[in-house]
XYZ file of C-alpha atoms in Angstrom:
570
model
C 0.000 0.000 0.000
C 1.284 3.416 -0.956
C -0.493 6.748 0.566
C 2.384 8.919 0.434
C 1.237 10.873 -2.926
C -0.739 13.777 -1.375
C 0.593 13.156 2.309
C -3.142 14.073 3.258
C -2.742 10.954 6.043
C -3.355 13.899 8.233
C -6.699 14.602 7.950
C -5.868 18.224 6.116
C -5.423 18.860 2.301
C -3.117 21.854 1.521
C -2.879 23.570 -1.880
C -0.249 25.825 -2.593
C 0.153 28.318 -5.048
C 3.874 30.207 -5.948
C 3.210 33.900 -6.227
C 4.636 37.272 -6.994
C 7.780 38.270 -5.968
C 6.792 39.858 -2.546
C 7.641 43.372 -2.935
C 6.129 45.077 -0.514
C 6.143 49.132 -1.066
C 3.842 51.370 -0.447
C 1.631 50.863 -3.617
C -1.205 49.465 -0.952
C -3.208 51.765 0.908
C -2.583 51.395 4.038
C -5.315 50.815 7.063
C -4.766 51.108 10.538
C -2.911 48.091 12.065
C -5.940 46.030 14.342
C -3.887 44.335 16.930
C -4.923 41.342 19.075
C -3.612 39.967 22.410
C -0.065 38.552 22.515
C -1.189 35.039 23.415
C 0.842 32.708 25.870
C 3.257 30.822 23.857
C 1.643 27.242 23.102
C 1.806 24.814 20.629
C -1.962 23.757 20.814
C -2.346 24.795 17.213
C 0.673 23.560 15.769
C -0.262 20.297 13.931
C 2.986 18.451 13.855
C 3.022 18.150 17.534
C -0.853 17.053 18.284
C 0.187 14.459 15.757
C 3.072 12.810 16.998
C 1.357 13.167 20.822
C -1.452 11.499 19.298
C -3.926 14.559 20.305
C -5.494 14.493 16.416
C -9.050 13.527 17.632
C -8.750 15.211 21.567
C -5.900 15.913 24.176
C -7.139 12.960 26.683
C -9.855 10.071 27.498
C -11.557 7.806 25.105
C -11.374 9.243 21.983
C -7.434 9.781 22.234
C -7.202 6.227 22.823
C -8.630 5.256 19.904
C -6.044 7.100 17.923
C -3.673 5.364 19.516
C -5.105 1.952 19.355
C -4.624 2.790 15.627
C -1.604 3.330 15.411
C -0.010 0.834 17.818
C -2.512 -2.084 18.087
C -5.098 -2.257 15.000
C -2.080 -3.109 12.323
C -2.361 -6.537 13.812
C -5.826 -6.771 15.780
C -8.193 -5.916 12.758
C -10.138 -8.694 11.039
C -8.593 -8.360 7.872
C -4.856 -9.065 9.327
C -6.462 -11.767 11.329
C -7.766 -13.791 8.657
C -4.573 -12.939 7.025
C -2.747 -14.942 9.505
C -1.773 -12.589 11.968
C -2.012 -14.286 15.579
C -3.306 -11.296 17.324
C -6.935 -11.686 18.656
C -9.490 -9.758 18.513
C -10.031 -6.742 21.055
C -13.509 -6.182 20.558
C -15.238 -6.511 24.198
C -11.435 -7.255 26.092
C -13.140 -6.768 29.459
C -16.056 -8.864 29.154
C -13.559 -11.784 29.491
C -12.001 -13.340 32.088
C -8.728 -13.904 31.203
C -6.061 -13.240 28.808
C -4.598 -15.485 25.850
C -1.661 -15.514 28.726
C -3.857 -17.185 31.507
C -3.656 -14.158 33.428
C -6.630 -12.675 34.836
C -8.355 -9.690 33.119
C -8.033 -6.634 34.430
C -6.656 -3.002 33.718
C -3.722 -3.899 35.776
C -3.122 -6.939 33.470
C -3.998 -5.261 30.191
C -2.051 -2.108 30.918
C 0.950 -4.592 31.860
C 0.266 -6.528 28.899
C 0.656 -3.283 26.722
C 3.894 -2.899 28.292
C 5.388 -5.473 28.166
C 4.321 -7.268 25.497
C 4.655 -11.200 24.146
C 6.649 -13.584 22.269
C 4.450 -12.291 19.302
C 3.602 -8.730 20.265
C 6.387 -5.733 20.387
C 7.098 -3.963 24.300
C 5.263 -0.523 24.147
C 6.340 0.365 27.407
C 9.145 2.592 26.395
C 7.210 4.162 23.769
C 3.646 4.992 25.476
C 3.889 7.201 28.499
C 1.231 6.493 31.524
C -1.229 8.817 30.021
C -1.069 7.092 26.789
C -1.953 3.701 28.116
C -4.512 5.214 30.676
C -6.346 6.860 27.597
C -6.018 3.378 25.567
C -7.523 1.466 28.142
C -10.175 4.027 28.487
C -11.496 3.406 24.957
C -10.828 -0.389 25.369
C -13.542 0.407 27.708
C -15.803 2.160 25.941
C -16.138 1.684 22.113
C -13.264 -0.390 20.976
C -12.481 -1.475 18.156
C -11.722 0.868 15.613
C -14.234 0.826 12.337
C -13.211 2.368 9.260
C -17.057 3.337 8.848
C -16.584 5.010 12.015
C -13.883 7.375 12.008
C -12.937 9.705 14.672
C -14.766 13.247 14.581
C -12.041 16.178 13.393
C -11.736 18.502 16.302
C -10.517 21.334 13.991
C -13.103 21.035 11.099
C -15.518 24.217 11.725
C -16.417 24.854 8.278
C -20.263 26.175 8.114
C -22.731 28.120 6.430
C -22.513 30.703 8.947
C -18.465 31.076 8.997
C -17.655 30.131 5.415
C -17.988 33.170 3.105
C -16.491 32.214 -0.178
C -13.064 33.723 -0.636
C -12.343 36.685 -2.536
C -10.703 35.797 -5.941
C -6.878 35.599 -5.605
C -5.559 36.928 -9.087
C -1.906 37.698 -7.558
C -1.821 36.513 -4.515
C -1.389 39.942 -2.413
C -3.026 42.698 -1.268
C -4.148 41.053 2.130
C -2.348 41.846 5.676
C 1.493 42.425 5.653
C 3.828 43.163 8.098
C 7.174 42.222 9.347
C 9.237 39.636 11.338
C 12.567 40.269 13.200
C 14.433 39.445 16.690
C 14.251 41.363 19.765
C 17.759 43.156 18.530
C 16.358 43.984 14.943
C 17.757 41.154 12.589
C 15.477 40.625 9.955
C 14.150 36.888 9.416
C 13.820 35.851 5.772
C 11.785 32.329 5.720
C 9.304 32.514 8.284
C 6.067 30.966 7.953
C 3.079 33.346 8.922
C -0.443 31.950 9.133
C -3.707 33.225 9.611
C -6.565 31.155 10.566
C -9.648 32.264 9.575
C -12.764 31.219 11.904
C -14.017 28.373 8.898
C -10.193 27.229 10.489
C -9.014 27.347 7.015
C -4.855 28.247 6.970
C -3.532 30.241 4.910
C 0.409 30.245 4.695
C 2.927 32.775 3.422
C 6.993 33.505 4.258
C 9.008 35.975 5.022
C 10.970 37.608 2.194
C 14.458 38.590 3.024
C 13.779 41.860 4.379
C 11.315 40.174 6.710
C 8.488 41.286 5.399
C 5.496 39.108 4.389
C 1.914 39.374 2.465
C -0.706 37.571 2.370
C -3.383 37.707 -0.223
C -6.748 39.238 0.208
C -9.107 37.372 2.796
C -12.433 37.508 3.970
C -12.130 40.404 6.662
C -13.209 38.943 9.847
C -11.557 37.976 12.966
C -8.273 35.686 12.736
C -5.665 34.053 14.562
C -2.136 34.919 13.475
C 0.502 32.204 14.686
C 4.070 31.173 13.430
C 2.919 28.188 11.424
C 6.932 25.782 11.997
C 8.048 27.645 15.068
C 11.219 25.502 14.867
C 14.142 27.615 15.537
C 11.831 29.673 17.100
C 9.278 29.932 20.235
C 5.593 29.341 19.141
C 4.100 33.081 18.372
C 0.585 33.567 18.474
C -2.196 36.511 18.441
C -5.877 35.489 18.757
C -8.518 38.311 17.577
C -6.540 39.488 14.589
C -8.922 42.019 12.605
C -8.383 41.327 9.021
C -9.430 43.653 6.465
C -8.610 45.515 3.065
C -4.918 47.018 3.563
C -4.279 46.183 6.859
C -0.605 46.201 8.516
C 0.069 44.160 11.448
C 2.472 45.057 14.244
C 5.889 43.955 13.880
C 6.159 40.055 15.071
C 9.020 39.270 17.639
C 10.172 36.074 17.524
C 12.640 34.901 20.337
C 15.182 31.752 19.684
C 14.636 28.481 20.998
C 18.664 28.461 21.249
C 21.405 31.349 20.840
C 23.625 28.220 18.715
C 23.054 26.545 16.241
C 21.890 22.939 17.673
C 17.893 23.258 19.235
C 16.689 21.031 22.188
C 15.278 16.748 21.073
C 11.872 18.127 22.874
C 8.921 16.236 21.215
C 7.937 19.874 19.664
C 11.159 20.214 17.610
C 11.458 16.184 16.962
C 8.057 16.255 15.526
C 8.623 18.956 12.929
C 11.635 17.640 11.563
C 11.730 16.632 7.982
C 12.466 12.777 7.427
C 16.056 13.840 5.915
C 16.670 15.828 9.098
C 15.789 12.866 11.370
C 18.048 10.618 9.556
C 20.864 13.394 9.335
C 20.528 14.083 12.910
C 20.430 9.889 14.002
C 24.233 8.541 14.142
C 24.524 5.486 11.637
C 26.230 4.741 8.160
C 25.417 5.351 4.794
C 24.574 2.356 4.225
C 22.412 1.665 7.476
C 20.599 4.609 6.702
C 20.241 3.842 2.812
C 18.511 0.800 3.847
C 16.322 1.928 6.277
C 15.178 4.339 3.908
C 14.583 2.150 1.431
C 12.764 -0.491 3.243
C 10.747 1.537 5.386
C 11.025 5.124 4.623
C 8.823 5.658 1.519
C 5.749 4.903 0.125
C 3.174 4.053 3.480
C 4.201 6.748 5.764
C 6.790 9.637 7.075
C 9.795 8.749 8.843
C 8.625 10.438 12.327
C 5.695 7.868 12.796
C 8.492 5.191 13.102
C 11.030 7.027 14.725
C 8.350 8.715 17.614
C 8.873 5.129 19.038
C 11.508 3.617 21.458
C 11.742 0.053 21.407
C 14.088 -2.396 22.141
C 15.355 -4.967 19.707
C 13.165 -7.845 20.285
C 10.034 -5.518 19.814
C 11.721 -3.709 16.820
C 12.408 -7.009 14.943
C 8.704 -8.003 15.385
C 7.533 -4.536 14.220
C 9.639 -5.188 11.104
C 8.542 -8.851 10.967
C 5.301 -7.560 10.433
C 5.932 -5.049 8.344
C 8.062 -7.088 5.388
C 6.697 -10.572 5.458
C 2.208 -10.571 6.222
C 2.133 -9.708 3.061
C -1.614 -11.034 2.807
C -2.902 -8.234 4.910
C -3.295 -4.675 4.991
C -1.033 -1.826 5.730
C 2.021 -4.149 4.671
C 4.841 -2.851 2.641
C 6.985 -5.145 0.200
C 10.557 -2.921 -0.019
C 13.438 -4.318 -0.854
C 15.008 -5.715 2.132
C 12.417 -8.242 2.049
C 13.856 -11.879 2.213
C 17.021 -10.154 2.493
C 18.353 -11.427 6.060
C 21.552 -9.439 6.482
C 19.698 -6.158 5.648
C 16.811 -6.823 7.507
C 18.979 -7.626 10.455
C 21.180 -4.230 9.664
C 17.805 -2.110 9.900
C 16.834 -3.844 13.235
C 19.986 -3.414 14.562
C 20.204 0.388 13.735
C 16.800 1.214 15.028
C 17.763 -0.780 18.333
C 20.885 1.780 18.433
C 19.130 5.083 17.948
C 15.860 4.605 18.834
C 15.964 2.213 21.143
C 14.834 2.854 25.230
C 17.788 4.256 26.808
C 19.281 5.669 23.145
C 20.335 9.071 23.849
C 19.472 11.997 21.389
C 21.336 14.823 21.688
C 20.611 18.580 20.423
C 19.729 18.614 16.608
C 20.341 20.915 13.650
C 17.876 21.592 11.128
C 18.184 22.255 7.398
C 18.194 26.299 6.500
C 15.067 27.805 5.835
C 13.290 28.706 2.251
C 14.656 31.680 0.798
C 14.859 33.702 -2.090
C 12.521 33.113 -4.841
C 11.337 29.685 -2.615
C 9.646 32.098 -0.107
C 7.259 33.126 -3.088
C 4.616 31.178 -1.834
C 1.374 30.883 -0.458
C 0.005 28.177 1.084
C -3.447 26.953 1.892
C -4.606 24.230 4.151
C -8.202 22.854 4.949
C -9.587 20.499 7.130
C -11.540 17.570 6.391
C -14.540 16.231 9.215
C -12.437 12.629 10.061
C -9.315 11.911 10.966
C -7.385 8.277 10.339
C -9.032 8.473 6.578
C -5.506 8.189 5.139
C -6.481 10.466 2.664
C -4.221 9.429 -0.470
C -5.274 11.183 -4.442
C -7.231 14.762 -5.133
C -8.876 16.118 -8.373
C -10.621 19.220 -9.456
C -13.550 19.356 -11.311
C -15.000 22.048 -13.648
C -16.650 23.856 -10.653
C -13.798 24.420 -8.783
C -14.344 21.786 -6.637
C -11.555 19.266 -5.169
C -12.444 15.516 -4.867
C -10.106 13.143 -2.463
C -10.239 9.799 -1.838
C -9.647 7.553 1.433
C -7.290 4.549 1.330
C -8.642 2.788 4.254
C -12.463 4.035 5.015
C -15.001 3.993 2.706
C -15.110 7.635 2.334
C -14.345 10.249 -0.688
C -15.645 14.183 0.044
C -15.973 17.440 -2.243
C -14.141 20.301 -1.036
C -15.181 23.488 -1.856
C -12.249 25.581 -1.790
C -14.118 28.979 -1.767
C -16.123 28.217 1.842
C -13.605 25.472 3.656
C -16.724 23.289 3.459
C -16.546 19.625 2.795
C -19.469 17.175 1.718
C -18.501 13.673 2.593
C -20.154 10.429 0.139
C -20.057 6.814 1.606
C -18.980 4.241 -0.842
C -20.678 1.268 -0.857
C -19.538 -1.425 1.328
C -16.908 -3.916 -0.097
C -17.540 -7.970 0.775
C -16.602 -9.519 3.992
C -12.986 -8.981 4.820
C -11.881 -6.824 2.159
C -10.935 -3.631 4.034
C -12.731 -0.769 2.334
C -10.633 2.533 0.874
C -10.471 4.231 -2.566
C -6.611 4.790 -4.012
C -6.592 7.175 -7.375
C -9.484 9.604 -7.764
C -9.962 11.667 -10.848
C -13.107 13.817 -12.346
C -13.704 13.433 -15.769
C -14.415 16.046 -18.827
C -18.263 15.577 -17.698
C -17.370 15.709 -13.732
C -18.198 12.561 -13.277
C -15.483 11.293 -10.515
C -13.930 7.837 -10.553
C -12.538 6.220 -7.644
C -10.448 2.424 -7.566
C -10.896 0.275 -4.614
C -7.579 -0.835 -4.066
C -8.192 -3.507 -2.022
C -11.475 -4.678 -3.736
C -10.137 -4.146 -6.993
C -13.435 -2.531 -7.946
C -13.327 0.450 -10.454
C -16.318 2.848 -8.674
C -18.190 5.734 -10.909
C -19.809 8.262 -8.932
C -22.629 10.517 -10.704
C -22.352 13.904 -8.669
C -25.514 15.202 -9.651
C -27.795 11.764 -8.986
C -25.178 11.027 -6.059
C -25.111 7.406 -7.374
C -22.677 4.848 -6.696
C -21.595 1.779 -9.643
C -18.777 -0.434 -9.278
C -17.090 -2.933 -11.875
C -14.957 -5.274 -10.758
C -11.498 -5.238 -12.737
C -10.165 -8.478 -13.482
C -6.929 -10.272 -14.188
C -5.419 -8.457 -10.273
C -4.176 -9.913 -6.872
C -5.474 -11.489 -4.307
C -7.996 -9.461 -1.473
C -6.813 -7.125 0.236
C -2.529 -7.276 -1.652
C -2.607 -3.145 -4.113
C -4.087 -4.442 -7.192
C -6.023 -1.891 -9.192
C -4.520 1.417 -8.005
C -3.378 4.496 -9.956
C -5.551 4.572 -13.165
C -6.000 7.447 -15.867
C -8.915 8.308 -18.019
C -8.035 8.641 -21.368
C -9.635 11.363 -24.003
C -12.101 8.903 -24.986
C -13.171 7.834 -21.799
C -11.457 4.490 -21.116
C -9.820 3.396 -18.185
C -5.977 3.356 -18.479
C -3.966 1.286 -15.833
C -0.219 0.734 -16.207
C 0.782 -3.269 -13.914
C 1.098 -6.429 -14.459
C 3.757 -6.700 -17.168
C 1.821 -4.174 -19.003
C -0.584 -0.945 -20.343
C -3.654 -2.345 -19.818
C -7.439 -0.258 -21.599
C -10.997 -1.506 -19.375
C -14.563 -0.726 -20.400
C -15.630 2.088 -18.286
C -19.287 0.576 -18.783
C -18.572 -3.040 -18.051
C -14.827 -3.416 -16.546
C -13.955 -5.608 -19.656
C -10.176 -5.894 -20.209
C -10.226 -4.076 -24.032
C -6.624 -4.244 -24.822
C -3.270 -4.736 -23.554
C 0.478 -4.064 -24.335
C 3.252 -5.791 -22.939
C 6.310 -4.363 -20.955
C 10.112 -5.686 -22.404
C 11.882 -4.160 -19.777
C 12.154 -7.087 -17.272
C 10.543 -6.308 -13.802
C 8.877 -3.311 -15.065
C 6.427 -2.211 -12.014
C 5.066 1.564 -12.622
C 3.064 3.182 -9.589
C 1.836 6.015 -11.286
C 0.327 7.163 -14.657
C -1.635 10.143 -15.987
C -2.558 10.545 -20.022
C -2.798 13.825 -21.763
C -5.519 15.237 -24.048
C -3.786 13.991 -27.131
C -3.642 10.683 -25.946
C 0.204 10.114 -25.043
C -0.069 7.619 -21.631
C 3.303 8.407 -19.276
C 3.806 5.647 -16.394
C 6.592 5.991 -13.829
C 8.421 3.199 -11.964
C 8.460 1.671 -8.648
C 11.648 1.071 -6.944
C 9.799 -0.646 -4.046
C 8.095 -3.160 -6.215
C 11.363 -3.941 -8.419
C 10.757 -1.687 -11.388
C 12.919 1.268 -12.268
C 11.236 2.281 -15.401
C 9.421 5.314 -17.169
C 7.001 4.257 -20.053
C 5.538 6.345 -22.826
C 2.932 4.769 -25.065
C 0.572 6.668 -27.556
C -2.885 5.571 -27.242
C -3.906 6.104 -31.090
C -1.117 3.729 -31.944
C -0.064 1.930 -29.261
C 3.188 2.409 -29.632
C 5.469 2.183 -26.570
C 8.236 3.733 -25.933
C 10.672 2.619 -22.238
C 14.027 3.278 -20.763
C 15.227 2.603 -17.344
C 15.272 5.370 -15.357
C 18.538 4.290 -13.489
C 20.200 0.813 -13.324
């Protein structure tokens, strides 16, 4: 499974948009500067940090819990893994039972100790969930568990309404909204600073410093904002609730103070969780070659390097996580990289992540790569939040209304997001059969806005009429097993057929009946592409996949059928 294409996993699509050089003179009118309250530094708002704390659906109790029974305990306790052959029972009503699969008695006591320590078959989690963490899992082992991807967790920061949406003025060049200026306490000017404003529809919008400090942001609904540091890495968190936003206006002067007068900042969970995965495995002591094959194995494709490296485990727990990870390759969520049925390089990778991310593995200070600058800070930057969180958001497309479509890789969930309000209309797929997790991979609006989904896991191409809000799904044939990727990234050509680039070949289905139509074969040996898109005029590009084997681009011309390949590297 691959999500990594959008990054959405976290419950927010972001569009950005390079701008204007950010001159800023004094072409603007200017209006008075409307000043809000210096608020308390926090990082309550910073994203990064509620992610990695696991705070994405609340700060404590039930509904925490469940976030983090996601992330550290449904990978093996789902059904779907289960009936893959993982060994891990099933959770569902834990506390109506009276003992354990160890014998012991069931009780929090036991279950919190079982989290802890773990079994021969299940990883230590001791060292990587505080007290609080386990308190709030056992709370929604209590009350709700287990996780249903029909079900997912409510998104406290979706507020998008009818009453605080007003559709967004038209941004033609980007500017023309609040500006102002970021420095030090002793005047130095800071050149790649991300300012946000929140509007009350908590949609972001994003801009950076220039290198006289001075930023713009394009022209916004006036209204009442919050105005925050949006990476406050180097940096304290800055924010200022109450901002009044209108036509012109400049904002005081923001003062940022330094998290450290050297280079090197503090490992607090704040600074660890916005590093980049390149700056976590710059800052992580290692070899090349450790590191190239820990990135290659498990560094790309499912997720980011910080939701692997927010955990401390110890060796034996580390070489079941990667166990799992490489080899139930039946089930969901699991990766096939490289390393796999390599034993020297899987041992290398468990072995490194014993070393610096182990219980007692010290992390000292860490450096971070310089910010954007020059023409790199000409950008603007616009997140939105979606109602759910755990969707695993993975492909968006536009359609001729302005409207962006995104799918869900492991609920049966795509939404409409109207970019002018913040406001986003969620559709329910239909349900897949038993034990064939649900999710939609590639999404993509057609020339007549009708949107088309594929069910990677069901390997069902799904049409979805916008204007009847009516579901129809084709199976496609000639794919893998349930639940193994099968029919992922498609494209739809100019004359409306379904385009899909695997299995030794290009491969044309019947959008009306799913009917293989025609096929032409790869002659580069282990040829895998992952993506694909077509053009108007018919030319179909594919791109390879290192983690499947294939290191290939392919170029075939649809009226012809010619096809053109080279390797991309060897």
């Amino acid at each position: 499974m691959q999500v990594s294409r959008t990054r959405a996993v976290k419950a927010v699509i972001a569009i950005g948009a390079v701008g204007a050089c950010l001159g800023i003179g004094n072409a603007h009118a200017q209006a008075p500067a409307a000043q809000g309250p210096v608020t308390a530094a926090s990082n309550d708002l910073q994203r990064s940090v509620e992610i990695y704390g696991y705070n994405a659906a609340a700060k404590r109790g039930a509904t925490r819990g469940e976030v983090i029974y996601y992330y550290k305990c449904w990978v093996c306790h789902n059904d779907y893994a289960r009936a893959s052959g993982s060994p891990a029972p099933s959770l569902k009503g834990i506390f109506s039972r009276a003992n354990l699969v160890t014998g012991d008695p069931l009780n929090d006591e036991t279950v919190a100790k079982q989290i802890r320590n773990g079994s021969p078959q299940m990883p230590a989690f001791g060292t990587a969930l505080k007290d609080a963490d386990v308190a709030d899992l056992l709370a929604y082992l209590h009350n709700g568990c287990c996780y249903e991807e029909t079900k997912p967790p409510a998104n406290p920061w979706y507020r998008a309404n009818g009453q605080n949406s007003p559709a967004m003025p038209e941004r033609g060049n980007l500017r023309g909204g609040p500006r102002g200026m970021v420095r030090t306490p002793d005047g130095n000017l800071l050149e790649g600073i991300m300012v946000q404003l929140i509007a009350p529809n908590a949609v972001r919008t994003t801009v950076y410093t220039n290198q006289e400090g001075q930023y713009e942001f394009p022209q916004l609904v006036p209204g009442s904002y919050t105005l925050r540091i949006a990476k406050p890495l180097e940096v304290l968190p800055y924010q200022r609730d109450a901002m009044r936003v209108e036509a012109g206006v400049t904002f005081d002067d923001i003062v940022l103070q330094r998290r450290s007068e050297t280079d090197f900042l503090p490992a607090t969970d704040d600074v660890l969780s916005q590093l980049t995965g390149v700056e976590w495995l710059w800052n992580l002591p290692g070899t090349a070659e450790e590191k190239q094959t820990f990135s290659s194995t498990c560094g790309g494709g499912c997720h980011g390097y910080d939701q692997i490296m927010r955990n401390r485990l110890d060796e034996r727990s580390w070489r079941l996580m990667l166990f799992r990870m490489l080899h139930y390759s039946g089930s969901p969520l699991i990766v096939r990289g490289r390393a796999r049925g390599d034993s020297a390089q899987e041992e290398m990778i468990i072995k490194w992540l014993a070393r610096v991310r182990g219980p007692d593995a010290p992390i000292g200070q860490v450096r971070v790569f310089p910010r954007a600058h020059g023409p790199a800070t000409n950008v603007v930057v616009t997140e939105y939040e979606l109602p759910h969180v755990l969707l695993a958001t993975h492909d968006v497309s536009g359609d001729s209304k302005g409207n962006i479509w995104y799918s869900s890789h492991r609920t049966p969930f795509m939404g409409k997001l109207d970019p002018r309000t913040g406001i986003v209309t969620e559709y329910q797929v239909p349900s897949t059969p038993a034990g064939v997790l649900p999710g939609t991979h590639r999404i993509q609006v057609d020339k007549n806005d009708i949107v088309w989904a594929s069910e990677n896991w069901a390997h069902n191409l799904v049409r979805f009429d916008p204007v009847s809000e009516t579901f129809t799904k084709l199976p496609i044939p000639g794919q893998e097993p349930p639940n193994v990727p099968g029919f992922g990234n498609f494209s739809v050509g100019p004359d409306g057929g379904i385009w899909f680039a695997r299995n030794k070949g290009v491969q044309k289905f019947d959008p009306k009946t799913g009917r293989l139509l025609d096929r032409v074969p790869f002659t580069i040996d282990l040829a895998n592409p992952y993506d694909n898109i077509i053009t108007d005029d018919g030319n179909f590009w594919a791109g390879g996949s290192p983690a499947g084997g294939g290191n290939s681009i392919e170029l075939m011309d649809t009226r012809t059928n010619k096809l053109t390949e080279v390797r991309s590297f060897s």
